[in-house]
Each structure stands twice: as structure tokens, then as C-alpha cells.
PDB file of C-alpha atoms in Angstrom:
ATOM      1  CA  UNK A 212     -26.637 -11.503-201.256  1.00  0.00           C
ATOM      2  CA  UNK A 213     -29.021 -12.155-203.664  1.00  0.00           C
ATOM      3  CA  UNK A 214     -32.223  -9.536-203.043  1.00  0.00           C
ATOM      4  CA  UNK A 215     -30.885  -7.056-205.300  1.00  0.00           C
ATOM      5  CA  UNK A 216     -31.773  -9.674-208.123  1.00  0.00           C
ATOM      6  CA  UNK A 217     -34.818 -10.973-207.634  1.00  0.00           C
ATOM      7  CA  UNK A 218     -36.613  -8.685-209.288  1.00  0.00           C
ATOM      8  CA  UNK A 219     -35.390  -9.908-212.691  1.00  0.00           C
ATOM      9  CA  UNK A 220     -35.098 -13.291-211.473  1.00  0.00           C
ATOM     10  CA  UNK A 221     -38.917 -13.559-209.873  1.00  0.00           C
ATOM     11  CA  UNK A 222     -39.887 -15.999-212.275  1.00  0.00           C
ATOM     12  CA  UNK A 223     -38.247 -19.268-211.137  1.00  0.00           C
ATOM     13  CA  UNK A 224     -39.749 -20.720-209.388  1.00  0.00           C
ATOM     14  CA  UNK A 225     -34.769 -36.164-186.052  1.00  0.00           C
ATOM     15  CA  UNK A 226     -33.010 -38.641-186.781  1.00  0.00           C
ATOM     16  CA  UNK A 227     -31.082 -38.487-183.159  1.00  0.00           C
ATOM     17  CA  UNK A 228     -32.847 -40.008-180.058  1.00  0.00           C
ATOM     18  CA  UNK A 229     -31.935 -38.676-177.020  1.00  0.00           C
ATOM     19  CA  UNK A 230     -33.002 -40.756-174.341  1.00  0.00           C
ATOM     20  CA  UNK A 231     -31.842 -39.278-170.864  1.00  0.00           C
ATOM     21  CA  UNK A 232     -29.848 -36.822-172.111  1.00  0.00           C
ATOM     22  CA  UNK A 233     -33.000 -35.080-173.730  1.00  0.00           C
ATOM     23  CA  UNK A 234     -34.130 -31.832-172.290  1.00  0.00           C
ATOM     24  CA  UNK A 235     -37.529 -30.704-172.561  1.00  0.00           C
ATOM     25  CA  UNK A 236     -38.686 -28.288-175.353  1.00  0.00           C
ATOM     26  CA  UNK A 237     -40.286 -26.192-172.759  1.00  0.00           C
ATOM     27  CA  UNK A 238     -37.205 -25.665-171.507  1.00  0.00           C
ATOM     28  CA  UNK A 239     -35.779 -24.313-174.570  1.00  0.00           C
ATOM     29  CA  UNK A 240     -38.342 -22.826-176.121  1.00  0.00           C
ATOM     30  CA  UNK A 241     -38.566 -18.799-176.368  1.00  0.00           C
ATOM     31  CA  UNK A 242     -35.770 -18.198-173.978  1.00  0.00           C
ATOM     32  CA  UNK A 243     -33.648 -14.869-174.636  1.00  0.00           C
ATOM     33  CA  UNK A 244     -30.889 -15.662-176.700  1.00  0.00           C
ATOM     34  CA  UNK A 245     -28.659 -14.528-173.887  1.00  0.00           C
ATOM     35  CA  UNK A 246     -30.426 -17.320-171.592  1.00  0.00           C
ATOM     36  CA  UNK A 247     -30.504 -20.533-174.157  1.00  0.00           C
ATOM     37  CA  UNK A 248     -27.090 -20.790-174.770  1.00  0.00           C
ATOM     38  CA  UNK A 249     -24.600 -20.774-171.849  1.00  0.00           C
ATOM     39  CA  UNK A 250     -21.605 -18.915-171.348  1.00  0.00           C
ATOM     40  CA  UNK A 251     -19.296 -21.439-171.294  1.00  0.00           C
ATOM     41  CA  UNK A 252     -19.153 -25.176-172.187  1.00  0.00           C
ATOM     42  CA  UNK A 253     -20.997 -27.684-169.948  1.00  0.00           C
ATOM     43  CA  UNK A 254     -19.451 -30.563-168.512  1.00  0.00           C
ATOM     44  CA  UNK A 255     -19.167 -33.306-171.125  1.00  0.00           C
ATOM     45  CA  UNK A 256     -20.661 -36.869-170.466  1.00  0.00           C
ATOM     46  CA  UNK A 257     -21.618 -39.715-172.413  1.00  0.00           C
ATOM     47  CA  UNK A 258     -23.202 -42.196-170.579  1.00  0.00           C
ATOM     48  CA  UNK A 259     -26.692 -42.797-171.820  1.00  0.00           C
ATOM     49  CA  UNK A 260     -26.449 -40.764-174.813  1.00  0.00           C
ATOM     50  CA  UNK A 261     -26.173 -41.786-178.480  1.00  0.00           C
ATOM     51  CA  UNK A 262     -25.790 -40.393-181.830  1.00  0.00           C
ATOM     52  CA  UNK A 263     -22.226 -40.670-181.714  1.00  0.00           C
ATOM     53  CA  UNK A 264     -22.630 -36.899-179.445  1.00  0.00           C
ATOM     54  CA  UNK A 265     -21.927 -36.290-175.741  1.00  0.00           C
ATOM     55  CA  UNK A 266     -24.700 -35.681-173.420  1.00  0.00           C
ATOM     56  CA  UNK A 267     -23.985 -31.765-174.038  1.00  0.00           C
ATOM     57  CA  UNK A 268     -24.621 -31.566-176.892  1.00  0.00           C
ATOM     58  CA  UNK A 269     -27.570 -33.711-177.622  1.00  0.00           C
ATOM     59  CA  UNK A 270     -28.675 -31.372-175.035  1.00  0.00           C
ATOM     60  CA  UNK A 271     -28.053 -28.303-177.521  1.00  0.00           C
ATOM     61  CA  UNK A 272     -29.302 -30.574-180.609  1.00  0.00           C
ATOM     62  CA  UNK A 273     -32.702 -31.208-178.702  1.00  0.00           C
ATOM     63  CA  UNK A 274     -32.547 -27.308-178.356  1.00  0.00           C
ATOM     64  CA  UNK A 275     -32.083 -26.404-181.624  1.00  0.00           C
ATOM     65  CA  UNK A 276     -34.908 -28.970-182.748  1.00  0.00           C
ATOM     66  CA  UNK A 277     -37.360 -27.732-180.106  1.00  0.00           C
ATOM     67  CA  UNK A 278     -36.532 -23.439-181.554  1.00  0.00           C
ATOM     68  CA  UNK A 279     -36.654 -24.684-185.018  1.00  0.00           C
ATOM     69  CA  UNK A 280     -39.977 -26.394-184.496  1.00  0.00           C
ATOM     70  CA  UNK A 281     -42.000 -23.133-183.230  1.00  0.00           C
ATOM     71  CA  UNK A 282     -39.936 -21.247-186.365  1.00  0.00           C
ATOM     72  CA  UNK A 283     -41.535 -19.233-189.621  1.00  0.00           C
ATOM     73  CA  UNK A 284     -40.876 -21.782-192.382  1.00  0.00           C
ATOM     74  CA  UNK A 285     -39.318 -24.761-193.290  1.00  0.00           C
ATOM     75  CA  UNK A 286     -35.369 -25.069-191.792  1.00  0.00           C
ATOM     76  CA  UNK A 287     -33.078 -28.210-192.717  1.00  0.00           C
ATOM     77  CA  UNK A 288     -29.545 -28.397-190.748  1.00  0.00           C
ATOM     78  CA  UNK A 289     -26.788 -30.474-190.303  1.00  0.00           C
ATOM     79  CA  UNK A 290     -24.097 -30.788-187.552  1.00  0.00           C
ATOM     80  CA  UNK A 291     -20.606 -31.867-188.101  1.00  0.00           C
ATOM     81  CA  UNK A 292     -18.170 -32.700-184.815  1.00  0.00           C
ATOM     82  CA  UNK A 293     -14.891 -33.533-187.245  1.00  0.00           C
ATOM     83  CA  UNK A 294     -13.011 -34.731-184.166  1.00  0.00           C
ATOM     84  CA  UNK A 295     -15.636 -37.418-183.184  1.00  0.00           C
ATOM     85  CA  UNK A 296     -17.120 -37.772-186.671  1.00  0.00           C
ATOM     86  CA  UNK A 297     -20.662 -37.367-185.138  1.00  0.00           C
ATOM     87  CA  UNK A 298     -23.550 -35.835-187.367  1.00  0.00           C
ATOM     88  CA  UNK A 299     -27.034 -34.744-187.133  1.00  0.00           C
ATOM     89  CA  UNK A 300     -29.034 -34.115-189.518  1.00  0.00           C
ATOM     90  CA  UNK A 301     -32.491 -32.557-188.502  1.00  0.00           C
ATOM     91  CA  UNK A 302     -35.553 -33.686-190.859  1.00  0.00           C
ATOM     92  CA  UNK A 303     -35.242 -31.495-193.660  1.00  0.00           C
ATOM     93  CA  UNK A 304     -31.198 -32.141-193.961  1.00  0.00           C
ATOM     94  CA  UNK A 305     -32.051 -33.493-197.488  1.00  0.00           C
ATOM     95  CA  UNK A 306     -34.631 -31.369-198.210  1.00  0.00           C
ATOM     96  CA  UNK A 307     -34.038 -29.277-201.554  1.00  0.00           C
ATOM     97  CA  UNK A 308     -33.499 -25.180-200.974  1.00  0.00           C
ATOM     98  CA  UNK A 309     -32.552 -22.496-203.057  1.00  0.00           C
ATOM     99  CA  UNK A 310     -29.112 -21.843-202.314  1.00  0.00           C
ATOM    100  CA  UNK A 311     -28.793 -18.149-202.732  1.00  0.00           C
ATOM    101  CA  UNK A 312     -25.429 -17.248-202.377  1.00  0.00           C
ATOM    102  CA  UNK A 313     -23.884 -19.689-200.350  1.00  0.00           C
ATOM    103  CA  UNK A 314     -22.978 -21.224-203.942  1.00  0.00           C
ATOM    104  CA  UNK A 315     -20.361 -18.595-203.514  1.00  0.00           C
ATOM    105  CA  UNK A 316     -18.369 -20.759-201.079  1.00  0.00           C
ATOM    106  CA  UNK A 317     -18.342 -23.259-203.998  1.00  0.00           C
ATOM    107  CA  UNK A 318     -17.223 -20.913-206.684  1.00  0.00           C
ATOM    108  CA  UNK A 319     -14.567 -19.813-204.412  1.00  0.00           C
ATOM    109  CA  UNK A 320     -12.830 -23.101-203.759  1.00  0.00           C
ATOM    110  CA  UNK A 321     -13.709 -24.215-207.410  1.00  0.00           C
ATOM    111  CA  UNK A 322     -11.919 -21.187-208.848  1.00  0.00           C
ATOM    112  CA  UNK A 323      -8.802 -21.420-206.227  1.00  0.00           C
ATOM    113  CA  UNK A 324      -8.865 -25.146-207.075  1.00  0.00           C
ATOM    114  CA  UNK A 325      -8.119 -24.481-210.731  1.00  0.00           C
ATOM    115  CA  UNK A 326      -5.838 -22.121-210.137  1.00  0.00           C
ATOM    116  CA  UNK A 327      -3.398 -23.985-207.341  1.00  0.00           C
ATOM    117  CA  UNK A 328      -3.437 -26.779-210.558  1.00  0.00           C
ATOM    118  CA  UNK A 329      -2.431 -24.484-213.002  1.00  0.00           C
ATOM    119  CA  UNK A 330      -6.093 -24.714-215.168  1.00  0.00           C
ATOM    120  CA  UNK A 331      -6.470 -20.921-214.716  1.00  0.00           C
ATOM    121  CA  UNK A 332      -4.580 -18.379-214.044  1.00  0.00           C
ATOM    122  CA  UNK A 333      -6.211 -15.588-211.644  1.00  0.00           C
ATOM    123  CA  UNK A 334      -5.508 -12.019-212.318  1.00  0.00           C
ATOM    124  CA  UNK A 335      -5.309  -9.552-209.403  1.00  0.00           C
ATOM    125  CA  UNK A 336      -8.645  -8.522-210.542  1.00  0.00           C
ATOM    126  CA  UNK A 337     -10.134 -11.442-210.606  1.00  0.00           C
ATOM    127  CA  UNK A 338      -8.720 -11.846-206.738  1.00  0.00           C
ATOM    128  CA  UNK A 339     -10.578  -8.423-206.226  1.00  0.00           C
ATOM    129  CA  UNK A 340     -13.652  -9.968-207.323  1.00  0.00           C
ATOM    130  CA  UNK A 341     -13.168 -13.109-205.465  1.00  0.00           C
ATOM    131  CA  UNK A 342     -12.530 -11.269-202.130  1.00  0.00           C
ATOM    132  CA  UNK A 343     -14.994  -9.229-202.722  1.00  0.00           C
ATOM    133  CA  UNK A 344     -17.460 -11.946-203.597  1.00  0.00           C
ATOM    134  CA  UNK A 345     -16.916 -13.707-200.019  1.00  0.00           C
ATOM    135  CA  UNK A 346     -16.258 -10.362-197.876  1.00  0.00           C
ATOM    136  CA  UNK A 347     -19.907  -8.929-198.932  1.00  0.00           C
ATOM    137  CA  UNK A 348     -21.798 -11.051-201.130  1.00  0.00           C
ATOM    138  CA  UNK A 349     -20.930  -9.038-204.197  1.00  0.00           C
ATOM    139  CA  UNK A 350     -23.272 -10.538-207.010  1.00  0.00           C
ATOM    140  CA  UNK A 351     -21.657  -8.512-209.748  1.00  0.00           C
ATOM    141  CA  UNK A 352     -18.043  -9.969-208.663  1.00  0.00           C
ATOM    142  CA  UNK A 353     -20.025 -13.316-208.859  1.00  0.00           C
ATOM    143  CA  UNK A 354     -21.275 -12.951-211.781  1.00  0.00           C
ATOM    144  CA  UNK A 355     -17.859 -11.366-213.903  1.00  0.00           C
ATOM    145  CA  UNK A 356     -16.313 -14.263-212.212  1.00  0.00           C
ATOM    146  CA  UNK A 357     -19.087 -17.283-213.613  1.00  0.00           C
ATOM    147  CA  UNK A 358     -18.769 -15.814-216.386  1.00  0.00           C
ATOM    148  CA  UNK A 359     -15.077 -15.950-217.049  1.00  0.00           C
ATOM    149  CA  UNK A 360     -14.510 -19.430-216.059  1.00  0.00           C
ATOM    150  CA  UNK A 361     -17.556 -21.339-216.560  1.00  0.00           C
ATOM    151  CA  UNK A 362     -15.657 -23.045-219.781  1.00  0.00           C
ATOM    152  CA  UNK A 363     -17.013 -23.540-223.255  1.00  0.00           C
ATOM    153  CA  UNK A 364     -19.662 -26.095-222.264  1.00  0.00           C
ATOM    154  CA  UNK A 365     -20.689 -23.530-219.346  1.00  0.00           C
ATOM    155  CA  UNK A 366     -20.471 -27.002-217.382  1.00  0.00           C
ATOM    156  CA  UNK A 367     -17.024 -26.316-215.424  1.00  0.00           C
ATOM    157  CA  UNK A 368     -18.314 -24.748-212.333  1.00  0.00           C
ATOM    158  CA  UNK A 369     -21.458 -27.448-211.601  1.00  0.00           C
ATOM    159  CA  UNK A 370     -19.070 -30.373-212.656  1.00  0.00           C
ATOM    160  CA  UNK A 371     -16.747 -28.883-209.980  1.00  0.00           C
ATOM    161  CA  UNK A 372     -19.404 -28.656-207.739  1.00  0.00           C
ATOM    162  CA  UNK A 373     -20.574 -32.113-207.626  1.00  0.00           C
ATOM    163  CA  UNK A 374     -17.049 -33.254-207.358  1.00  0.00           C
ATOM    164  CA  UNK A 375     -16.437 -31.129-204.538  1.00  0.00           C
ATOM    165  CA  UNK A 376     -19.337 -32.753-202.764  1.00  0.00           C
ATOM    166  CA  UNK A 377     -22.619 -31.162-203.723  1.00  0.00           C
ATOM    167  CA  UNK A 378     -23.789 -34.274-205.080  1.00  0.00           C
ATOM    168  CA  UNK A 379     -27.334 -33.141-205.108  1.00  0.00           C
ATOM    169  CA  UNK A 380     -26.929 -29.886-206.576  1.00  0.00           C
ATOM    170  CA  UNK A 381     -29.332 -29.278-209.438  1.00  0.00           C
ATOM    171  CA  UNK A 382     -29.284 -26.381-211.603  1.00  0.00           C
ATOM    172  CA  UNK A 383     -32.775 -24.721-212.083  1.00  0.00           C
ATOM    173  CA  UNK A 384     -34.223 -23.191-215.266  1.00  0.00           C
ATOM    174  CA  UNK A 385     -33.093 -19.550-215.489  1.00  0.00           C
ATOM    175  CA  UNK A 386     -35.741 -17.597-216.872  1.00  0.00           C
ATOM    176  CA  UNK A 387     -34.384 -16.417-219.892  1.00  0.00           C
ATOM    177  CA  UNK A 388     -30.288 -16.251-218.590  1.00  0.00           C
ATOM    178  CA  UNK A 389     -28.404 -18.715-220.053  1.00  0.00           C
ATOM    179  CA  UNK A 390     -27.792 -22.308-218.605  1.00  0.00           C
ATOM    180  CA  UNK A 391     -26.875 -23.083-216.004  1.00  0.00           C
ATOM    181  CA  UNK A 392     -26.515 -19.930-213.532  1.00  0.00           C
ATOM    182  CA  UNK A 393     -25.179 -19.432-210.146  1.00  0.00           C
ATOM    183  CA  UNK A 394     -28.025 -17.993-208.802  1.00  0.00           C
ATOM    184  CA  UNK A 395     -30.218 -20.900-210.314  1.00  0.00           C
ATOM    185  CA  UNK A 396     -29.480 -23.606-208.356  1.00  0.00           C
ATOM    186  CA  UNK A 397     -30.630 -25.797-205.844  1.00  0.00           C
ATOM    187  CA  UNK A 398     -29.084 -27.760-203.001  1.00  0.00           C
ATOM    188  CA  UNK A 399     -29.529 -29.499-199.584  1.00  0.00           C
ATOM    189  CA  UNK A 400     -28.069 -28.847-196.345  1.00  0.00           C
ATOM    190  CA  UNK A 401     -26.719 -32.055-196.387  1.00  0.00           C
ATOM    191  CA  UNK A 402     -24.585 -30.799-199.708  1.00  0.00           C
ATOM    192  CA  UNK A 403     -23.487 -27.675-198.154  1.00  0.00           C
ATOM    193  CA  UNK A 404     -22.422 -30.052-195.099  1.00  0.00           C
ATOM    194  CA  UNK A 405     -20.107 -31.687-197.566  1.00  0.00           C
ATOM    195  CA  UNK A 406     -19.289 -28.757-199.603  1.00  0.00           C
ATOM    196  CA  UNK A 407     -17.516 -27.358-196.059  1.00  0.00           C
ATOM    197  CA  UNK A 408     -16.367 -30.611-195.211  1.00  0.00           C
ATOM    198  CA  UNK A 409     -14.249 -30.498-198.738  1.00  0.00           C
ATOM    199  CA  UNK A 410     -12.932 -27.360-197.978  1.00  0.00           C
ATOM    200  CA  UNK A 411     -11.632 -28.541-194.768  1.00  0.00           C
ATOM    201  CA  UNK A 412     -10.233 -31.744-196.293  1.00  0.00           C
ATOM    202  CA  UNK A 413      -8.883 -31.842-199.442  1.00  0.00           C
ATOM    203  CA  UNK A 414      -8.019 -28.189-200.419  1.00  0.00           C
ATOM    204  CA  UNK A 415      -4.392 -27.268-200.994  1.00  0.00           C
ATOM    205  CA  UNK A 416      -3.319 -26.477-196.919  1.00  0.00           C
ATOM    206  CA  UNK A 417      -2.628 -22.463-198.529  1.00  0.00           C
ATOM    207  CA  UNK A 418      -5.689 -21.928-200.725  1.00  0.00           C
ATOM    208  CA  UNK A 419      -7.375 -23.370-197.637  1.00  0.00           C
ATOM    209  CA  UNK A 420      -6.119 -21.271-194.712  1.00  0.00           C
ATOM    210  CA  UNK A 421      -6.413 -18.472-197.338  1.00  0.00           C
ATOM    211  CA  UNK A 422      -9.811 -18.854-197.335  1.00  0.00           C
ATOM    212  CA  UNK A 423     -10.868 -19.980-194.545  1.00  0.00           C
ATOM    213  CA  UNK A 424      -9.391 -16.673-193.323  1.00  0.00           C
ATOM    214  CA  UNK A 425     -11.670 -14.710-195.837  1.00  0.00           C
ATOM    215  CA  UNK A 426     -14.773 -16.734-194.015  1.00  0.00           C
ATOM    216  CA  UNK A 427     -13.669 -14.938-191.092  1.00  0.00           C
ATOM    217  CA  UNK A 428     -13.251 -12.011-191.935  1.00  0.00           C
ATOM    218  CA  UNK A 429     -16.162 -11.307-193.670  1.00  0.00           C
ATOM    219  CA  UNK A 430     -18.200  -7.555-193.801  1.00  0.00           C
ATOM    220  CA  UNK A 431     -20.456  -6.672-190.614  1.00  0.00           C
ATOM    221  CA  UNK A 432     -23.642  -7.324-192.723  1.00  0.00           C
ATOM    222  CA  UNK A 433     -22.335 -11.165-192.865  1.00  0.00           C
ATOM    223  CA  UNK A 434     -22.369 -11.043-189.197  1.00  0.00           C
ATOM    224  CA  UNK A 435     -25.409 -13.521-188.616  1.00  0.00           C
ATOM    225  CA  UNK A 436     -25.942 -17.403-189.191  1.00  0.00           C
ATOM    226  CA  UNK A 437     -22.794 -19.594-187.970  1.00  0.00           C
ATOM    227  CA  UNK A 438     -21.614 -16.263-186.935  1.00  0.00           C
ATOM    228  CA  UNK A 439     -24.170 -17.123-183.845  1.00  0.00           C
ATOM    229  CA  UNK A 440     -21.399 -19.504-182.438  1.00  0.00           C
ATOM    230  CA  UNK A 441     -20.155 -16.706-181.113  1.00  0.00           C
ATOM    231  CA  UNK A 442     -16.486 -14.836-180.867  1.00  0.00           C
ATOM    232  CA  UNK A 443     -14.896 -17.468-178.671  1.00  0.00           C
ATOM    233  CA  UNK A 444     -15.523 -20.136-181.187  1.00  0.00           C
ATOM    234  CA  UNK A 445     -13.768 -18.245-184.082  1.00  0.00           C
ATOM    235  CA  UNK A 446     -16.449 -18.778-186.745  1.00  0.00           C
ATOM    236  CA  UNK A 447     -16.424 -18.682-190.315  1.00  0.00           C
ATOM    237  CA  UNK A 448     -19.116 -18.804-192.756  1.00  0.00           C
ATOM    238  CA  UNK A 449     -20.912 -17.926-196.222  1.00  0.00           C
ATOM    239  CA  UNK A 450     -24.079 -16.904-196.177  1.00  0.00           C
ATOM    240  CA  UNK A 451     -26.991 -15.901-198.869  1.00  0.00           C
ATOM    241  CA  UNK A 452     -30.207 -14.794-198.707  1.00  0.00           C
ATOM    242  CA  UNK A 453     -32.795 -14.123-201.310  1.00  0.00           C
ATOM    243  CA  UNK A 454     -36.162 -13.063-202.310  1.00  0.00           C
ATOM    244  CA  UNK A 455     -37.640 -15.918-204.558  1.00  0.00           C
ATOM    245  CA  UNK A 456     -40.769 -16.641-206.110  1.00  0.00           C
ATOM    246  CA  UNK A 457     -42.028 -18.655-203.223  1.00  0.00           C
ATOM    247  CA  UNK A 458     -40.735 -16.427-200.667  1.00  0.00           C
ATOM    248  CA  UNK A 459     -37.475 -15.771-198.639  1.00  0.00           C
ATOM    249  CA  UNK A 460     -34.714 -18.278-198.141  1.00  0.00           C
ATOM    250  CA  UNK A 461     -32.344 -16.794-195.370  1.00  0.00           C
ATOM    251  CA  UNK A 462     -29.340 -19.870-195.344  1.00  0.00           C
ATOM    252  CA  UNK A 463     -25.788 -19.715-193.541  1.00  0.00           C
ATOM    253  CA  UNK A 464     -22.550 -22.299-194.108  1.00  0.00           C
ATOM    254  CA  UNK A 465     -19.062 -22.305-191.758  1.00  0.00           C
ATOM    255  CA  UNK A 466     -17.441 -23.714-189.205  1.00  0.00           C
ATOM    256  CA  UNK A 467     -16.409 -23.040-185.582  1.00  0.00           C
ATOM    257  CA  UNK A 468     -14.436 -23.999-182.574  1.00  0.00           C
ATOM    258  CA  UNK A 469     -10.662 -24.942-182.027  1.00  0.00           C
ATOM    259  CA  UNK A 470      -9.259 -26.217-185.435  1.00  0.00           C
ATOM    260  CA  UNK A 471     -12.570 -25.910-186.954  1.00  0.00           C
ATOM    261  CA  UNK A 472     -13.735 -28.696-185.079  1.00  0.00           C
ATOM    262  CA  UNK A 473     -17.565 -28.627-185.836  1.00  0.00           C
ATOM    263  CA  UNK A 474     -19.588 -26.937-189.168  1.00  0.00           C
ATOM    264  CA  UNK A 475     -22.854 -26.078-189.756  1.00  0.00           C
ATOM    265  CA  UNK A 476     -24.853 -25.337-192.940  1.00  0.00           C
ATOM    266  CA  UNK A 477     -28.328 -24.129-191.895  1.00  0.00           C
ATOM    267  CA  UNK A 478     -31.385 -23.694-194.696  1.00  0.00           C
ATOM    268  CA  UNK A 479     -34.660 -21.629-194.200  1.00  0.00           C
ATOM    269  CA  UNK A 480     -37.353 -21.187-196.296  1.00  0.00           C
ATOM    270  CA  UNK A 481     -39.574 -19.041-194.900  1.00  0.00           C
ATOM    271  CA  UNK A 482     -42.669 -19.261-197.879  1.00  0.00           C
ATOM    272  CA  UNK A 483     -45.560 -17.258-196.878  1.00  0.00           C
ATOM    273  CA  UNK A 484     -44.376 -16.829-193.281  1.00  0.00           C
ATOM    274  CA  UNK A 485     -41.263 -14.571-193.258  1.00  0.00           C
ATOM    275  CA  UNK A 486     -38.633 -12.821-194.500  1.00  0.00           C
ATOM    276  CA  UNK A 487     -35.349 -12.114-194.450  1.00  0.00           C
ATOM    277  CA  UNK A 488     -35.313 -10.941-190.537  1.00  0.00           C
ATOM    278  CA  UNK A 489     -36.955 -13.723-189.149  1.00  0.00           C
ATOM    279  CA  UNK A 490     -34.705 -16.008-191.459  1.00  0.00           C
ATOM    280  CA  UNK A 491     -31.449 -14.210-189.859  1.00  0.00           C
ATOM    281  CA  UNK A 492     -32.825 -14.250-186.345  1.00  0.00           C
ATOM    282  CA  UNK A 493     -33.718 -18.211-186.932  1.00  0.00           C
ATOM    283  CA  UNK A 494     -29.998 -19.041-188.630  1.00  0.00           C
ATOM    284  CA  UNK A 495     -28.117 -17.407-185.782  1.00  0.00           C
ATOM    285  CA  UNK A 496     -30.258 -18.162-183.229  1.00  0.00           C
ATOM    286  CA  UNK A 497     -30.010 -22.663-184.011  1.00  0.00           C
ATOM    287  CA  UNK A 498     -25.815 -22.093-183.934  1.00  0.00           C
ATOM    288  CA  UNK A 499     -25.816 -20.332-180.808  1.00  0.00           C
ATOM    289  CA  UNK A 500     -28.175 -22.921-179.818  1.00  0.00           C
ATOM    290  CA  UNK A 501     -25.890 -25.438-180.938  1.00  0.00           C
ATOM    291  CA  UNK A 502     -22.429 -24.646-180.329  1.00  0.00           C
ATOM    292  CA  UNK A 503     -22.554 -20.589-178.143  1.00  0.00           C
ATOM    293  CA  UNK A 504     -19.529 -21.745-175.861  1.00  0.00           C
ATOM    294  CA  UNK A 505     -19.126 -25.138-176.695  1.00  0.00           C
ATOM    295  CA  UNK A 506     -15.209 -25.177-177.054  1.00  0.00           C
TER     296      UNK A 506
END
């Protein structure tokens, strides 16, 4: 959550062909949400298609592409199958975007990093404020939190960051707060993409089912983004939203399916042409899109 800030903060400023497994965009486009995703998985083939993706779901990719294309704004994605090792990465997966507060995610495993190590110790507060932080988008737990533990250089977090994968993360100016800030910085999908893909990976196997379990459990008003894969897919996910100079960016982060087989980070900057509900509906609409009863 980040809209309760912006106020003080207002000053800052397809790469898959498809051949015959392509559907038509007029298929796709405008359909009830109900409609463009089906119930349950198709049948999975791979003759003819490429990308490293069955013919399913280049079918859902071409989708996704064709909904995003008639979308307010600017939306980068990128689609992870970690059983196959397929991607996609639509054209704006490198694109920069504020990142609102899916940094969160990254200040999570950062801090529970640290502490599994023996770097930091967290206190049962500072567990209230980290569960807190991911349950509802607290920004005040966020910001006690950067705070505490962003080291005398106030480096440790972003150095952890790029580490962790966000290798294009960029801290931005902040207006008067002092450098760097979490809610100053910028990112790709493409670095959220690896920022889950760490989690999965390399995380202590308790820290990570601890909070992977915290990504899916998150408040009601989380309910949106990834969340689109729907409740047979057993998502997870961090999103953030904010109100920035240059409009709204509405962005979403998880993972879904048996053994969190695929993730998603999805990025939406809206400008001129939106806000925050037409960034939610866009988010959740491209994951059910993409994986609404895949399996």
C-alpha cells in the first residue's frame, strides 16, 4: 500500500511467436472474466508450438497479450513455468516501474535472510511488523522496519536486494527523506521475476515455507493481482499500489499452482489513463488469463 503516502511523496517523479498455436485477439478480447479463462486446464500439446510453452498456454500468453494491448497504461509481465524452465516476457518485461510496495517482498526475505544467519536478531515486535507488513501492506511496519536495519551506510537493504536478484533496482531521489528509501525505488518486472524466483530457490527451506505461507494468507484487500489464478491454484503474492507523480502504478508479484510451479510479477502504469481500479482489474484479470485452472 502506498496511497496513504503520496501526498508527501508527490514530488518524485512479444518476444514469443506462436505460430499455430496462436489464437486470435478477437477471440480474447473483452470477454467476461468468467468466459476468458476456463474452468479447468486444457489438454496440453506441443507440437507446433515454441517458446519452450505447450500449446495451452501460448494459447493463454497470446490472451494475456491481446487484454493487455486494449489496457489503460503501460503493463510489463513476465511468466515463469519452474518445472519446464519456460519464460515470457511481454514487451515492457524490462521496462522500469515504480515498485510501490512490492519492495516489501524484498525486505521480507532480506530481513529473514539476516536473521536465519545470525546478522540480526528479530524481536517479536519486529515479527509483528513484518507480518503485518506482508498481511496488509502496512507502510508504518515498513518503514520502523527500514529503518532499524538499513545499517550504518543505509546501504544493507538495496545491497541485499541486488544480491537477491533485483539487479536492476535503482533507488530514486527521495524528496527531502533520506537516501535511499523503500518507497523510492524503481524496478522491472523482469527483477521482481527474479526476486520470486530467489525466494523459491535459495531461501532457508523454513524462512521460506514461512513465508511463502504469509503470501497466502494475506488480508482480503490483497485479494487481486496473482490472486486472479484463482483458489485451485493456491496463489501467493505481494502486491503495491501507489499514487505517483505521473499517475497510478497498480503492480502484483507471487506464484501459483502445485509446488509453486509457475510465478508472475505483473507492472502497470496507468499515467494519465487510470487509476488504481482499472490497474487491479488489469493485474488480476492477465493471471487469470494466464494460469485460471491451469494445474
Amino acid at each position: 500500500m502506498r496511497y496513504p503516502r503520496a501526498a508527501s511523496r508527490a514530488t518524485r517523479s512479444s518476444r514469443l511467436a506462436f505460430g499455430a498455436c496462436a489464437v486470435a485477439a478477437a477471440l480474447v478480447t473483452g470477454l467476461p472474466a468468467a468466459q476468458a479463462a476456463p474452468a479447468t486446464a486444457l489438454p496440453l500439446h506441443t507440437q507446433g508450438c515454441v517458446g519452450g510453452f505447450d500449446c495451452d498456454m501460448s494459447n493463454r500468453i497470446a490472451a494475456a497479450d491481446a487484454y493487455v494491448a486494449g489496457r489503460p497504461g503501460m503493463v510489463g509481465y513476465v511468466l515463469r513455468d519452474r518445472v519446464t524452465g519456460a519464460v515470457y516476457r511481454n514487451g515492457n518485461a524490462d521496462t522500469m516501474f515504480w515498485t510501490a510496495s512490492t519492495i516489501k517482498l524484498a525486505i521480507a526475505e532480506d530481513l529473514l535472510n539476516r536473521a536465519r544467519v545470525g546478522a540480526i536478531v528479530l524481536t517479536p515486535e519486529d515479527r509483528t511488523l513484518l507480518e503485518s507488513m506482508l498481511a496488509t501492506s502496512n507502510d508504518n511496519a515498513a518503514d520502523v522496519l527500514w529503518q532499524k536495519y538499513i545499517g550504518p551506510d543505509r546501504m544493507a537493504y538495496n545491497n541485499a536486494f541486488r544480491a537477491n536478484g533485483m539487479t536492476g533496482l535503482a533507488p530514486q531521489p527521495t524528496a527531502g527523506h533520506p537516501f535511499p528509501d523503500w518507497g523510492f525505488q524503481q524496478c522491472s518486472p523482469a527483477d521482481l521475476d527474479r526476486l520470486m524466483n530467489n525466494v523459491l530457490d535459495t531461501m532457508h527451506p523454513d524462512d521460506r515455507a514461512y513465508l511463502l505461507d504469509r503470501m497466502r494468507n494475506v488480508d482480503t484487500n490483497q485479494h487481486w493481482g496473482v490472486w486472479g489464478a484463482g483458489p485451485s491454484m493456491r496463489p501467493g503474492l505481494k502486491n503495491g499500489w501507489s499514487d505517483e507523480q505521473g499517475g497510478w502504478v497498480v503492480n502484483s508479484v507471487g506464484f501459483a499452482g502445485p509446488g509453486e510451479r509457475y510465478t508472475l510479477a505483473i507492472m502497470n502504469d496507468l499515467g494519465d489513463q487510470g487509476g488504481y481500479t482499472e490497474g487491479e482489474e488489469t493485474t488480476t484479470h492477465v493471471a487469470q488469463l494466464l494460469l485460471g485452472g491451469r494445474g
